[in-house]
């Protein structure tokens, strides 16, 4: 889980986070109370099955997920970042905002059955690694981006942007109340349909947040995103432009098996790579 989170954060030039074993049991108890009661709740009741004070604290300070049959913790890291199943607040993408929070610093993970928990705040200490002082925004998707994190099917993924303040300054400044966004096919110059623009300054990771839906985009094409009328502290107005390519063709370059039962010995791979449930992907060059 930690490796997946840090690979995702690396796509945005965000510093890696550390695993905090002080909260490992808390995350596990929070996952247990979700699974035992068959719900997703940030506020378990003391009368609920498997309730503990640690389970309550963990549930209140974490991303939570349930109802999934995925056993691989990576699937939950991907799901929280994609956030297209966040039915309660789809455009707010609160889970993603914690995964991509520049000051996340630490995390802990718990999983019981179909329930999973990612500790997101309440560590009471500063991150060991800080974001680069030149990091001014966090955009999603951004540059060459893995297709598994962005859907364009019946459950589309909202695209988003947050501004990063100087260290020690609150991120709740309202940057996007008058902002507008365009997404253009870089090769053809044609503009895609953008709709459902949303902004807030709520308490998920970076507080300022701007999201939108894009219709008609395709994998493996270059797009240019332009966000105009971004308000800045002091009264200035700025705009941002950045590239996006949802990479499906060159998704992974693996040099070792990822699944249980698979192995590598030098240039020899062994395992079950062609079963229906297999999730590994390989490109083999024959010389």
PDB file of C-alpha atoms in Angstrom, residues 114-259:
ATOM      1  CA  UNK A 114     -13.733  -6.003   2.018  1.00  0.00           C
ATOM      2  CA  UNK A 115     -13.070  -2.974   4.252  1.00  0.00           C
ATOM      3  CA  UNK A 116      -9.940  -0.823   4.093  1.00  0.00           C
ATOM      4  CA  UNK A 117      -8.686   2.217   5.986  1.00  0.00           C
ATOM      5  CA  UNK A 118      -5.964   4.743   5.158  1.00  0.00           C
ATOM      6  CA  UNK A 119      -4.903   6.925   8.082  1.00  0.00           C
ATOM      7  CA  UNK A 120      -4.716  10.456   6.622  1.00  0.00           C
ATOM      8  CA  UNK A 121      -4.233  12.936   9.485  1.00  0.00           C
ATOM      9  CA  UNK A 122      -3.800  13.158  13.235  1.00  0.00           C
ATOM     10  CA  UNK A 123      -0.168  12.011  13.371  1.00  0.00           C
ATOM     11  CA  UNK A 124       0.828  14.986  15.530  1.00  0.00           C
ATOM     12  CA  UNK A 125       4.235  15.455  13.953  1.00  0.00           C
ATOM     13  CA  UNK A 126       5.717  17.178  10.954  1.00  0.00           C
ATOM     14  CA  UNK A 127       6.499  15.259   7.730  1.00  0.00           C
ATOM     15  CA  UNK A 128      10.045  13.956   7.479  1.00  0.00           C
ATOM     16  CA  UNK A 129      10.160  15.064   3.811  1.00  0.00           C
ATOM     17  CA  UNK A 130       8.765  18.398   2.670  1.00  0.00           C
ATOM     18  CA  UNK A 131       7.387  19.346  -0.721  1.00  0.00           C
ATOM     19  CA  UNK A 132       9.633  21.348  -3.009  1.00  0.00           C
ATOM     20  CA  UNK A 133       9.232  25.102  -2.434  1.00  0.00           C
ATOM     21  CA  UNK A 134       8.707  25.447  -6.198  1.00  0.00           C
ATOM     22  CA  UNK A 135       5.608  23.203  -6.133  1.00  0.00           C
ATOM     23  CA  UNK A 136       2.750  25.634  -6.767  1.00  0.00           C
ATOM     24  CA  UNK A 137      -0.183  23.365  -7.641  1.00  0.00           C
ATOM     25  CA  UNK A 138      -1.418  19.778  -7.650  1.00  0.00           C
ATOM     26  CA  UNK A 139      -3.321  18.817 -10.802  1.00  0.00           C
ATOM     27  CA  UNK A 140      -5.118  15.555 -11.551  1.00  0.00           C
ATOM     28  CA  UNK A 141      -4.561  13.977 -14.031  1.00  0.00           C
ATOM     29  CA  UNK A 142      -1.169  15.469 -14.791  1.00  0.00           C
ATOM     30  CA  UNK A 143       1.359  14.942 -17.588  1.00  0.00           C
ATOM     31  CA  UNK A 144       1.764  11.248 -18.541  1.00  0.00           C
ATOM     32  CA  UNK A 145      -0.749   9.558 -16.260  1.00  0.00           C
ATOM     33  CA  UNK A 146      -1.698   5.890 -15.798  1.00  0.00           C
ATOM     34  CA  UNK A 147      -5.090   5.040 -17.274  1.00  0.00           C
ATOM     35  CA  UNK A 148      -6.033   2.939 -14.234  1.00  0.00           C
ATOM     36  CA  UNK A 149      -6.450   6.153 -12.239  1.00  0.00           C
ATOM     37  CA  UNK A 150      -8.888   7.881 -14.609  1.00  0.00           C
ATOM     38  CA  UNK A 151     -12.164   6.464 -15.963  1.00  0.00           C
ATOM     39  CA  UNK A 152     -14.194   7.635 -18.944  1.00  0.00           C
ATOM     40  CA  UNK A 153     -16.939   5.013 -18.764  1.00  0.00           C
ATOM     41  CA  UNK A 154     -20.289   5.080 -16.942  1.00  0.00           C
ATOM     42  CA  UNK A 155     -18.474   6.156 -13.749  1.00  0.00           C
ATOM     43  CA  UNK A 156     -16.298   9.001 -15.032  1.00  0.00           C
ATOM     44  CA  UNK A 157     -13.500  10.488 -12.954  1.00  0.00           C
ATOM     45  CA  UNK A 158     -13.536  14.220 -12.130  1.00  0.00           C
ATOM     46  CA  UNK A 159     -10.361  16.116 -13.065  1.00  0.00           C
ATOM     47  CA  UNK A 160      -9.090  18.559 -10.469  1.00  0.00           C
ATOM     48  CA  UNK A 161      -6.664  21.265  -9.353  1.00  0.00           C
ATOM     49  CA  UNK A 162      -5.505  22.681  -6.015  1.00  0.00           C
ATOM     50  CA  UNK A 163      -3.053  25.490  -5.315  1.00  0.00           C
ATOM     51  CA  UNK A 164      -0.150  24.912  -2.902  1.00  0.00           C
ATOM     52  CA  UNK A 165       0.529  27.811  -0.519  1.00  0.00           C
ATOM     53  CA  UNK A 166       3.871  28.699   0.960  1.00  0.00           C
ATOM     54  CA  UNK A 167       4.782  26.522   3.926  1.00  0.00           C
ATOM     55  CA  UNK A 168       3.042  27.653   7.093  1.00  0.00           C
ATOM     56  CA  UNK A 169       0.263  29.461   5.189  1.00  0.00           C
ATOM     57  CA  UNK A 170      -3.279  28.078   5.160  1.00  0.00           C
ATOM     58  CA  UNK A 171      -4.483  26.541   1.896  1.00  0.00           C
ATOM     59  CA  UNK A 172      -8.086  27.654   2.423  1.00  0.00           C
ATOM     60  CA  UNK A 173      -7.814  30.798   0.255  1.00  0.00           C
ATOM     61  CA  UNK A 174     -10.654  30.790  -2.298  1.00  0.00           C
ATOM     62  CA  UNK A 175      -8.725  30.631  -5.577  1.00  0.00           C
ATOM     63  CA  UNK A 176     -11.418  29.294  -7.873  1.00  0.00           C
ATOM     64  CA  UNK A 177     -14.714  31.130  -7.308  1.00  0.00           C
ATOM     65  CA  UNK A 178     -14.424  32.758 -10.763  1.00  0.00           C
ATOM     66  CA  UNK A 179     -12.124  30.251 -12.442  1.00  0.00           C
ATOM     67  CA  UNK A 180     -12.858  28.561 -15.764  1.00  0.00           C
ATOM     68  CA  UNK A 181     -11.202  25.596 -17.477  1.00  0.00           C
ATOM     69  CA  UNK A 182     -10.698  24.456 -21.059  1.00  0.00           C
ATOM     70  CA  UNK A 183      -9.328  21.138 -22.299  1.00  0.00           C
ATOM     71  CA  UNK A 184      -7.995  21.079 -25.860  1.00  0.00           C
ATOM     72  CA  UNK A 185      -6.792  18.212 -28.042  1.00  0.00           C
ATOM     73  CA  UNK A 186      -3.187  19.313 -28.547  1.00  0.00           C
ATOM     74  CA  UNK A 187      -2.871  17.782 -32.015  1.00  0.00           C
ATOM     75  CA  UNK A 188      -6.154  18.974 -33.559  1.00  0.00           C
ATOM     76  CA  UNK A 189      -6.819  22.094 -31.498  1.00  0.00           C
ATOM     77  CA  UNK A 190     -10.399  20.980 -30.900  1.00  0.00           C
ATOM     78  CA  UNK A 191     -11.916  21.864 -27.549  1.00  0.00           C
ATOM     79  CA  UNK A 192     -13.514  19.127 -25.456  1.00  0.00           C
ATOM     80  CA  UNK A 193     -16.758  19.552 -23.541  1.00  0.00           C
ATOM     81  CA  UNK A 194     -16.081  20.588 -19.927  1.00  0.00           C
ATOM     82  CA  UNK A 195     -18.953  20.639 -17.455  1.00  0.00           C
ATOM     83  CA  UNK A 196     -19.945  20.211 -13.800  1.00  0.00           C
ATOM     84  CA  UNK A 197     -17.361  22.716 -12.536  1.00  0.00           C
ATOM     85  CA  UNK A 198     -17.127  22.662  -8.744  1.00  0.00           C
ATOM     86  CA  UNK A 199     -15.019  24.415  -6.110  1.00  0.00           C
ATOM     87  CA  UNK A 200     -14.770  24.457  -2.316  1.00  0.00           C
ATOM     88  CA  UNK A 201     -12.412  25.284   0.547  1.00  0.00           C
ATOM     89  CA  UNK A 202     -13.320  22.345   2.774  1.00  0.00           C
ATOM     90  CA  UNK A 203     -10.991  20.447   5.079  1.00  0.00           C
ATOM     91  CA  UNK A 204      -9.664  17.655   2.874  1.00  0.00           C
ATOM     92  CA  UNK A 205      -5.893  17.868   2.383  1.00  0.00           C
ATOM     93  CA  UNK A 206      -5.324  21.071   0.437  1.00  0.00           C
ATOM     94  CA  UNK A 207      -8.476  22.979   1.328  1.00  0.00           C
ATOM     95  CA  UNK A 208      -8.844  24.915  -1.912  1.00  0.00           C
ATOM     96  CA  UNK A 209     -10.167  22.672  -4.653  1.00  0.00           C
ATOM     97  CA  UNK A 210     -11.472  22.963  -8.215  1.00  0.00           C
ATOM     98  CA  UNK A 211     -12.888  20.045 -10.188  1.00  0.00           C
ATOM     99  CA  UNK A 212     -14.677  19.413 -13.459  1.00  0.00           C
ATOM    100  CA  UNK A 213     -15.792  16.689 -15.833  1.00  0.00           C
ATOM    101  CA  UNK A 214     -14.402  16.264 -19.352  1.00  0.00           C
ATOM    102  CA  UNK A 215     -16.389  14.479 -22.063  1.00  0.00           C
ATOM    103  CA  UNK A 216     -14.940  12.844 -25.158  1.00  0.00           C
ATOM    104  CA  UNK A 217     -11.333  12.371 -24.082  1.00  0.00           C
ATOM    105  CA  UNK A 218      -9.436   9.291 -25.205  1.00  0.00           C
ATOM    106  CA  UNK A 219      -6.508   7.320 -23.872  1.00  0.00           C
ATOM    107  CA  UNK A 220      -3.081   7.876 -25.459  1.00  0.00           C
ATOM    108  CA  UNK A 221      -3.854  11.357 -26.817  1.00  0.00           C
ATOM    109  CA  UNK A 222      -2.229  14.635 -25.789  1.00  0.00           C
ATOM    110  CA  UNK A 223      -4.396  17.303 -24.190  1.00  0.00           C
ATOM    111  CA  UNK A 224      -3.684  20.788 -22.900  1.00  0.00           C
ATOM    112  CA  UNK A 225      -5.548  21.975 -19.800  1.00  0.00           C
ATOM    113  CA  UNK A 226      -5.852  25.721 -19.219  1.00  0.00           C
ATOM    114  CA  UNK A 227      -7.346  27.151 -16.027  1.00  0.00           C
ATOM    115  CA  UNK A 228      -8.011  30.907 -16.120  1.00  0.00           C
ATOM    116  CA  UNK A 229      -9.054  33.528 -13.567  1.00  0.00           C
ATOM    117  CA  UNK A 230      -7.319  31.931 -10.599  1.00  0.00           C
ATOM    118  CA  UNK A 231      -7.399  34.415  -7.731  1.00  0.00           C
ATOM    119  CA  UNK A 232      -4.205  34.772  -5.698  1.00  0.00           C
ATOM    120  CA  UNK A 233      -3.571  36.320  -2.275  1.00  0.00           C
ATOM    121  CA  UNK A 234      -2.836  40.007  -2.712  1.00  0.00           C
ATOM    122  CA  UNK A 235      -5.347  40.488  -5.512  1.00  0.00           C
ATOM    123  CA  UNK A 236      -3.447  39.104  -8.495  1.00  0.00           C
ATOM    124  CA  UNK A 237      -5.149  36.913 -11.107  1.00  0.00           C
ATOM    125  CA  UNK A 238      -3.216  34.107 -12.771  1.00  0.00           C
ATOM    126  CA  UNK A 239      -3.739  31.171 -15.112  1.00  0.00           C
ATOM    127  CA  UNK A 240      -2.193  27.732 -15.421  1.00  0.00           C
ATOM    128  CA  UNK A 241      -1.529  25.530 -18.435  1.00  0.00           C
ATOM    129  CA  UNK A 242      -0.311  21.941 -18.239  1.00  0.00           C
ATOM    130  CA  UNK A 243      -0.291  18.796 -20.408  1.00  0.00           C
ATOM    131  CA  UNK A 244      -2.269  15.604 -19.833  1.00  0.00           C
ATOM    132  CA  UNK A 245      -1.912  12.234 -21.535  1.00  0.00           C
ATOM    133  CA  UNK A 246      -3.845   9.266 -20.173  1.00  0.00           C
ATOM    134  CA  UNK A 247      -1.366   6.498 -20.877  1.00  0.00           C
ATOM    135  CA  UNK A 248      -2.830   3.097 -21.629  1.00  0.00           C
ATOM    136  CA  UNK A 249      -0.300   1.743 -24.122  1.00  0.00           C
ATOM    137  CA  UNK A 250       2.864   2.242 -22.067  1.00  0.00           C
ATOM    138  CA  UNK A 251       1.301   1.820 -18.651  1.00  0.00           C
ATOM    139  CA  UNK A 252       3.964  -0.236 -16.915  1.00  0.00           C
ATOM    140  CA  UNK A 253       7.519  -1.375 -17.392  1.00  0.00           C
ATOM    141  CA  UNK A 254       7.846  -4.175 -14.888  1.00  0.00           C
ATOM    142  CA  UNK A 255      11.053  -5.983 -14.062  1.00  0.00           C
ATOM    143  CA  UNK A 256       9.652  -8.252 -11.383  1.00  0.00           C
ATOM    144  CA  UNK A 257       6.407 -10.162 -10.802  1.00  0.00           C
ATOM    145  CA  UNK A 258       3.890  -8.419  -8.590  1.00  0.00           C
ATOM    146  CA  UNK A 259       1.534 -11.178  -7.523  1.00  0.00           C
TER     147      UNK A 259
END
